[in-house]
Short mmCIF file of C-alpha atoms in Angstrom, two decimals:
data_model
loop_
_atom_site.label_atom_id
_atom_site.label_comp_id
_atom_site.label_asym_id
_atom_site.label_seq_id
_atom_site.Cartn_x
_atom_site.Cartn_y
_atom_site.Cartn_z
CA ILE A 1196 68.70 84.05 72.88
CA ILE A 1197 67.95 83.83 76.60
CA ALA A 1198 65.64 86.85 76.31
CA LYS A 1199 63.75 85.29 73.38
CA ILE A 1200 63.35 82.00 75.26
CA PHE A 1201 62.04 83.90 78.30
CA ILE A 1202 59.48 85.82 76.17
CA ILE A 1203 58.27 82.59 74.51
CA PHE A 1204 57.98 80.93 77.92
CA MET A 1205 55.94 83.85 79.29
CA LEU A 1206 53.60 83.88 76.27
CA GLU A 1207 53.03 80.13 76.61
CA ALA A 1208 52.28 80.60 80.32
CA ILE A 1209 49.75 83.35 79.58
CA LEU A 1210 48.05 81.22 76.91
CA ASP A 1211 47.94 78.25 79.29
CA CYS A 1212 46.35 80.49 81.93
CA PHE A 1213 43.60 81.61 79.53
CA SER A 1214 43.10 78.04 78.31
CA SER A 1215 42.70 76.64 81.84
CA SER A 1216 40.14 79.33 82.68
CA GLY A 1217 38.05 78.56 79.58
CA LEU A 1218 38.89 81.89 77.88
CA ASN A 1219 40.30 82.39 74.41
CA ILE A 1220 42.68 85.33 74.23
CA LEU A 1221 41.90 85.76 70.52
CA ASP A 1222 38.21 86.18 71.35
CA MET A 1223 39.13 89.06 73.62
CA ILE A 1224 40.95 91.08 70.96
CA ASP A 1225 39.00 90.25 67.78
CA PRO A 1226 36.36 92.76 66.65
CA ILE A 1227 32.79 91.57 66.17
CA LYS A 1228 31.60 91.14 62.58
CA ILE A 1229 27.99 91.25 61.43
CA GLN A 1230 27.20 89.92 57.96
CA LEU A 1231 24.05 91.02 56.10
CA VAL A 1232 23.07 89.55 52.72
CA VAL A 1233 21.20 92.28 50.84
CA LYS A 1234 18.68 90.04 49.06
CA ASP A 1235 17.50 88.60 52.41
CA PHE A 1236 15.90 91.88 53.47
CA ASP A 1237 13.04 93.99 52.19
CA ILE A 1238 13.92 97.39 53.66
CA PRO A 1239 11.95 100.38 52.26
CA THR A 1240 15.01 102.61 51.93
CA ASN A 1241 18.36 102.42 50.19
CA ARG A 1242 20.29 104.91 52.35
CA LEU A 1243 23.16 102.92 53.84
CA ASP A 1244 23.05 103.86 57.53
CA VAL A 1245 19.25 103.57 57.73
CA TRP A 1246 19.20 100.29 55.76
CA VAL A 1247 21.84 98.70 58.00
CA THR A 1248 20.08 99.82 61.19
CA GLU A 1249 16.73 98.38 60.06
CA ALA A 1250 18.29 95.19 58.66
CA ILE A 1251 19.99 94.45 61.98
CA LYS A 1252 16.65 94.85 63.76
CA ALA A 1253 15.05 92.44 61.27
CA SER A 1254 17.85 89.86 61.47
CA PRO A 1255 17.44 87.34 64.34
CA VAL A 1256 21.05 86.17 63.89
CA SER A 1257 22.53 89.68 64.04
CA LYS A 1258 20.30 90.64 66.97
CA GLN A 1259 21.35 87.50 68.85
CA ASP A 1260 25.04 88.24 68.19
CA LEU A 1261 24.61 91.74 69.61
CA ASP A 1262 22.65 90.46 72.62
CA ASN A 1263 25.30 87.83 73.35
CA ASN A 1264 27.94 90.57 73.44
CA ASN A 1265 25.76 93.06 75.37
CA LEU A 1266 25.77 95.45 72.41
CA SER A 1267 23.17 97.61 70.72
CA LEU A 1268 23.53 99.51 67.45
CA SER A 1269 21.53 102.71 67.09
CA ARG A 1270 21.48 104.63 63.81
CA SER A 1271 23.95 107.19 65.18
CA ARG A 1272 26.29 104.35 66.20
CA VAL A 1273 25.98 102.73 62.76
CA LYS A 1274 26.70 106.10 61.14
CA LYS A 1275 29.83 106.51 63.23
CA LEU A 1276 31.02 102.99 62.34
CA ILE A 1277 30.55 103.76 58.64
CA GLU A 1278 32.43 107.06 58.87
CA ASN A 1279 35.31 105.29 60.66
CA ASN A 1280 35.76 102.78 57.80
CA ASN A 1281 34.15 99.89 59.66
CA LEU A 1282 31.72 98.85 56.92
CA GLN A 1283 32.38 96.94 53.71
CA ILE A 1284 30.12 96.29 50.74
CA ASP A 1285 31.25 93.24 48.76
CA GLY A 1286 34.66 93.56 50.41
CA ILE A 1287 35.11 97.26 49.58
CA ILE A 1288 35.16 99.88 52.39
CA VAL A 1289 32.35 102.44 52.16
CA ASN A 1290 32.52 105.41 54.57
CA ASP A 1291 29.56 107.48 53.36
CA PRO A 1292 26.44 106.96 55.54
CA SER A 1293 24.22 108.34 52.73
CA PHE A 1294 25.55 105.85 50.16
CA LYS A 1295 22.72 104.27 48.13
CA ILE A 1296 22.44 100.49 48.29
CA LYS A 1297 21.78 98.80 44.94
CA ASP A 1298 22.17 95.22 43.78
CA TYR A 1299 25.08 94.28 46.01
CA GLN A 1300 25.80 90.87 47.50
CA SER A 1301 26.66 91.46 51.15
CA ILE A 1302 27.39 94.07 53.77
CA THR A 1303 29.86 93.51 56.59
CA ILE A 1304 29.85 95.69 59.71
CA ILE A 1305 32.92 95.50 61.93
CA ILE A 1306 32.52 96.53 65.57
CA PRO A 1307 36.00 97.25 66.98
CA ILE A 1308 36.97 96.44 70.54
CA PRO A 1309 36.08 99.38 72.84
CA GLU A 1310 38.59 102.18 73.26
CA ASP A 1311 39.72 103.31 76.69
CA ALA A 1312 37.69 106.19 78.08
CA THR A 1313 39.16 109.71 77.95
CA PRO A 1314 38.26 110.67 81.57
CA VAL A 1315 40.80 109.44 84.10
CA PRO A 1316 39.60 106.85 86.65
CA GLU A 1317 39.63 108.30 90.17
CA ASN A 1318 39.32 106.55 93.51
CA ILE A 1319 36.24 108.31 94.86
CA ASP A 1320 33.97 106.68 97.43
CA LEU A 1321 30.59 105.51 96.12
CA GLU A 1322 27.53 104.35 98.05
CA ILE A 1323 26.35 101.34 96.02
CA PHE A 1324 22.78 100.06 96.39
CA TYR A 1325 23.00 97.31 93.75
CA GLU A 1326 25.41 96.09 91.09
CA ASP A 1327 25.65 93.27 88.56
CA LYS A 1328 27.45 92.95 85.23
CA PHE A 1329 24.78 95.00 83.45
CA ILE A 1330 23.85 97.94 85.73
CA ILE A 1331 24.89 99.75 88.88
CA VAL A 1332 22.53 101.67 91.20
CA LEU A 1333 24.02 104.16 93.62
CA ASN A 1334 23.25 107.01 96.00
CA LYS A 1335 24.79 110.22 94.61
CA GLU A 1336 26.04 112.75 97.13
CA ALA A 1337 25.32 116.45 96.73
CA GLY A 1338 28.28 118.41 95.35
CA ILE A 1339 29.47 115.86 92.80
CA VAL A 1340 29.01 116.48 89.07
CA VAL A 1341 27.77 113.48 87.06
CA HIS A 1342 29.80 113.93 83.85
CA PRO A 1343 33.12 115.70 83.09
CA ALA A 1344 32.66 119.13 81.53
CA PRO A 1345 34.93 122.15 80.84
CA GLY A 1346 34.28 123.52 84.32
CA SER A 1347 34.54 120.09 86.01
CA PRO A 1348 37.10 117.94 84.15
CA ASN A 1349 37.65 115.55 87.06
CA GLY A 1350 36.26 114.50 90.42
CA THR A 1351 32.99 113.53 88.72
CA LEU A 1352 30.75 110.52 89.08
CA VAL A 1353 32.02 109.19 85.75
CA ASN A 1354 35.63 109.35 87.01
CA ALA A 1355 34.58 107.43 90.12
CA LEU A 1356 32.68 104.80 88.11
CA LEU A 1357 35.61 104.23 85.75
CA PHE A 1358 37.78 103.40 88.78
CA HIS A 1359 35.13 101.31 90.55
CA CYS A 1360 33.92 99.29 87.55
CA GLY A 1361 37.26 98.84 85.80
CA GLU A 1362 37.21 96.10 83.18
CA SER A 1363 33.57 95.25 83.89
CA LEU A 1364 32.64 98.16 81.61
CA GLN A 1365 32.08 96.45 78.25
CA GLY A 1366 31.94 99.56 76.10
CA ILE A 1367 29.17 101.97 75.06
CA GLY A 1368 29.39 103.64 71.68
CA GLY A 1369 32.79 102.01 71.17
CA VAL A 1370 34.27 103.47 74.37
CA LYS A 1371 34.77 101.81 77.76
CA ARG A 1372 32.62 104.15 79.77
CA PRO A 1373 29.59 104.04 82.06
CA GLY A 1374 26.25 104.63 80.35
CA ILE A 1375 24.66 107.70 81.91
CA VAL A 1376 20.91 107.26 81.37
CA HIS A 1377 19.71 110.18 83.50
CA ARG A 1378 21.42 112.94 85.43
CA LEU A 1379 21.06 114.63 88.77
CA ASP A 1380 22.24 118.23 89.12
CA LYS A 1381 25.53 118.76 90.95
CA ASN A 1382 23.79 119.83 94.16
CA THR A 1383 20.93 117.34 93.96
CA SER A 1384 21.44 114.08 95.83
CA GLY A 1385 19.81 110.68 95.59
CA VAL A 1386 19.40 107.40 93.75
CA MET A 1387 20.67 106.88 90.17
CA VAL A 1388 20.99 103.94 87.79
CA ILE A 1389 23.93 103.63 85.36
CA ALA A 1390 24.43 101.11 82.56
CA LYS A 1391 27.61 99.02 82.29
CA THR A 1392 26.95 97.53 78.83
CA GLU A 1393 25.75 98.93 75.53
CA LEU A 1394 22.65 96.72 75.47
CA SER A 1395 21.56 97.63 78.99
CA HIS A 1396 22.19 101.30 78.17
CA ALA A 1397 19.96 101.15 75.09
CA ARG A 1398 17.16 99.37 76.96
CA LEU A 1399 17.32 101.71 79.94
CA CYS A 1400 17.14 104.69 77.57
CA GLU A 1401 13.98 103.16 76.06
CA THR A 1402 12.54 102.71 79.56
CA PHE A 1403 13.18 106.35 80.44
CA MET A 1404 11.85 107.63 77.12
CA ALA A 1405 8.66 105.59 77.57
CA HIS A 1406 8.38 106.81 81.20
CA ASP A 1407 8.03 103.14 82.17
CA LEU A 1408 9.48 103.64 85.64
CA ASP A 1409 8.75 105.39 88.93
CA ARG A 1410 10.96 108.35 89.91
CA ARG A 1411 10.21 110.32 93.06
CA TYR A 1412 11.91 113.28 94.68
CA ASN A 1413 11.56 115.00 98.03
CA ALA A 1414 12.00 118.77 98.22
CA VAL A 1415 11.70 121.44 100.88
CA VAL A 1416 9.95 124.46 99.34
CA TRP A 1417 9.10 127.92 100.63
CA ARG A 1418 5.58 128.55 101.99
CA GLN A 1419 2.60 126.18 101.78
CA PRO A 1420 1.26 125.16 98.39
CA GLN A 1421 -2.06 123.31 98.18
CA ASN A 1422 -2.09 119.69 99.38
CA ASN A 1423 -1.38 118.14 95.98
CA GLY A 1424 -1.33 119.04 92.33
CA LEU A 1425 -0.24 118.45 88.75
CA ILE A 1426 1.99 120.85 86.83
CA GLU A 1427 1.91 120.59 83.04
CA LYS A 1428 4.04 123.35 81.58
CA PRO A 1429 6.67 123.21 78.80
CA ILE A 1430 10.28 123.92 79.70
CA GLY A 1431 12.96 125.33 77.41
CA ARG A 1432 16.19 127.31 77.54
CA SER A 1433 15.79 130.81 78.97
CA VAL A 1434 16.20 133.59 76.40
CA PHE A 1435 17.59 135.88 79.09
CA ASP A 1436 20.14 133.54 80.69
CA ARG A 1437 21.48 130.53 78.75
CA LYS A 1438 22.48 128.82 81.99
CA LYS A 1439 18.86 128.68 83.10
CA MET A 1440 15.72 126.90 81.97
CA ALA A 1441 12.30 128.55 81.94
CA ILE A 1442 8.63 127.97 81.22
CA SER A 1443 8.44 128.42 77.45
CA ASN A 1444 5.89 127.67 74.75
CA LYS A 1445 8.83 126.72 72.52
CA GLY A 1446 10.06 124.18 75.07
CA LYS A 1447 9.16 120.52 75.61
CA MET A 1448 6.17 119.53 77.71
CA ALA A 1449 7.08 118.73 81.32
CA ILE A 1450 4.74 117.00 83.76
CA THR A 1451 5.24 116.93 87.53
CA LYS A 1452 2.84 115.36 90.03
CA TRP A 1453 3.27 116.38 93.66
CA LYS A 1454 1.83 116.15 97.14
CA ILE A 1455 2.63 117.60 100.56
CA LEU A 1456 4.29 115.26 103.07
CA ASP A 1457 4.73 117.73 105.93
CA MET A 1458 4.24 121.45 106.65
CA TYR A 1459 6.18 123.96 108.75
CA PRO A 1460 3.79 126.92 108.70
CA PRO A 1461 4.02 129.60 107.62
CA LEU A 1462 7.53 129.13 106.30
CA ALA A 1463 7.96 125.94 104.29
CA SER A 1464 6.72 122.49 103.28
CA LEU A 1465 8.18 119.07 102.52
CA ILE A 1466 6.79 117.74 99.24
CA GLU A 1467 7.07 114.59 97.16
CA CYS A 1468 7.30 114.92 93.38
CA LYS A 1469 6.71 112.18 90.83
CA LEU A 1470 8.17 112.90 87.41
CA GLU A 1471 6.21 111.94 84.31
CA THR A 1472 8.90 113.55 82.13
CA GLY A 1473 12.58 114.27 82.64
CA ARG A 1474 13.39 117.81 81.55
CA THR A 1475 16.46 119.69 82.74
CA HIS A 1476 15.83 121.37 86.13
CA GLN A 1477 12.16 120.31 85.85
CA ILE A 1478 11.16 120.35 89.52
CA ARG A 1479 13.18 123.48 90.23
CA VAL A 1480 11.61 125.42 87.34
CA HIS A 1481 8.06 124.19 87.95
CA PHE A 1482 8.00 125.08 91.62
CA SER A 1483 9.70 128.41 91.11
CA ASP A 1484 7.01 129.26 88.57
CA LEU A 1485 4.37 128.08 91.05
CA GLY A 1486 5.69 130.56 93.62
CA HIS A 1487 7.12 127.90 95.92
CA SER A 1488 10.78 127.64 94.94
CA ILE A 1489 13.07 125.08 96.54
CA ILE A 1490 14.98 126.32 99.58
CA GLY A 1491 18.66 126.90 98.79
CA ASP A 1492 18.19 126.94 95.00
CA PRO A 1493 20.81 129.41 93.69
CA LEU A 1494 19.27 129.70 90.20
CA TYR A 1495 15.52 129.66 90.71
CA GLY A 1496 15.15 130.43 94.42
CA LYS A 1497 12.73 133.09 95.63
CA PRO A 1498 13.21 132.97 99.43
CA LEU A 1499 10.91 134.42 102.02
CA SER A 1500 11.75 137.87 103.37
CA THR A 1501 12.22 138.41 107.09
CA LYS A 1502 10.70 141.91 106.82
CA LYS A 1503 7.11 140.65 106.86
CA MET A 1504 7.70 138.52 109.96
CA VAL A 1505 7.05 140.12 113.36
CA ASP A 1506 7.95 137.01 115.33
CA LYS A 1507 11.69 136.85 116.09
CA VAL A 1508 11.60 133.03 116.06
CA HIS A 1509 10.26 132.99 112.50
CA LYS A 1510 12.81 135.59 111.44
CA HIS A 1511 15.57 133.44 112.83
CA LYS A 1512 14.25 130.33 111.05
CA ILE A 1513 14.05 132.16 107.70
CA ALA A 1514 17.56 133.52 108.13
CA SER A 1515 18.86 130.01 108.94
CA ALA A 1516 17.03 128.43 105.97
CA ARG A 1517 18.41 131.07 103.61
CA LEU A 1518 21.91 129.92 104.56
CA PHE A 1519 21.24 126.37 103.26
CA LYS A 1520 24.08 125.74 100.80
CA ARG A 1521 22.28 123.81 98.04
CA GLN A 1522 18.83 123.19 96.65
CA ALA A 1523 16.98 121.01 99.16
CA LEU A 1524 16.14 118.40 96.54
CA HIS A 1525 16.72 114.66 96.86
CA ALA A 1526 15.95 111.75 94.51
CA THR A 1527 14.37 109.46 97.06
CA LYS A 1528 12.95 106.57 95.00
CA LEU A 1529 13.65 104.78 91.70
CA SER A 1530 11.87 101.62 90.56
CA PHE A 1531 12.06 99.93 87.15
CA MET A 1532 12.36 96.59 85.35
CA HIS A 1533 15.91 95.32 85.01
CA PRO A 1534 16.88 95.92 81.34
CA ILE A 1535 18.25 92.38 80.88
CA THR A 1536 16.75 90.05 83.49
CA LYS A 1537 13.35 91.83 83.55
CA GLN A 1538 13.32 91.61 87.36
CA TYR A 1539 11.41 94.40 89.13
CA LEU A 1540 13.81 96.57 91.14
CA GLU A 1541 13.01 99.29 93.66
CA PHE A 1542 15.46 101.50 95.53
CA VAL A 1543 14.77 104.06 98.24
CA SER A 1544 17.27 106.64 99.45
CA PRO A 1545 16.46 108.32 102.79
CA LEU A 1546 16.83 112.07 103.18
CA PRO A 1547 20.49 113.06 103.75
CA ASN A 1548 21.56 114.66 107.01
CA ASP A 1549 21.76 118.23 105.71
CA ILE A 1550 18.12 118.23 104.59
CA LYS A 1551 17.08 116.54 107.86
CA TYR A 1552 18.85 119.34 109.74
CA LEU A 1553 17.08 121.97 107.63
CA ILE A 1554 13.70 120.38 108.41
CA ASN A 1555 14.58 120.29 112.09
CA VAL A 1556 15.37 124.03 112.02
CA LEU A 1557 12.05 124.80 110.35
CA LYS A 1558 10.01 122.50 112.57
CA ASN A 1559 11.39 123.15 116.07
#
């Protein structure tokens, strides 16, 4: 009896705490429901997942409900909800995304509360440039992988973000996880933006797909290319090595604008690249194909040989540069419109110390 009285007392105290803070504990555990009356929409398809996706876009009420909860439902997300028994037609569960809609009364979509993320949160230091409840902008160090993978199950940026953000992650795709909009290679450093809500993730993805942002990188490349240029060559998976990308007519078009910032003749140059597209390893592949690969690049690097150098000083500089332990590539600038507030944001990350040291070796 004493134990039951204690439990009741504790529950009442918790409810009083939520009540005094203006929160409703039931609101925190109830799934979100979206109701669509079939006759209210003129959608030119009767396939269930497509119809629902288009009807939500056309429904001001549904769209407002999603916006208020920082959610966004793509077709793939709707399909997953259907397959997981989260959709009802006239009160009956339908789990086939290809189901054909006929003369039914209403469709109810249930969005469950987000599940906990599978990666384990880890206390890893992060250099934060900006953070609010929608996005986080940070300076990624070289050597850290962005997302867990078979070869890197922990110690990643996602593990660090799960620890840092905690309950401020509102769920993306039904899971409490950070929304990775773009990636930097493990050994590329620099500025990144990550979404904290489903709605901000969807809008940032649209921004990146439309190339409606400014992304700039600094790289130290071998030799001296011309002062500036534009590379427009498609990039796809290499047929000889599946771990590498390559210039390929079967690939997707990749566009890189660049200019020289400084030269260290005859050995190397510091360049700035502006990406018009975002293909995997784009800068690394483009400049390797151009004959000016990035210093330290283990996959695409084509370093200078010391054999052609008579000068001992130049030989020493080449030998030192060839010992650089990563690709000398840094994401130095990122500017975009905030996905929710529409405020213009610009972030600049200075060159890290290891690349500064490399430049100093080449210059002096």
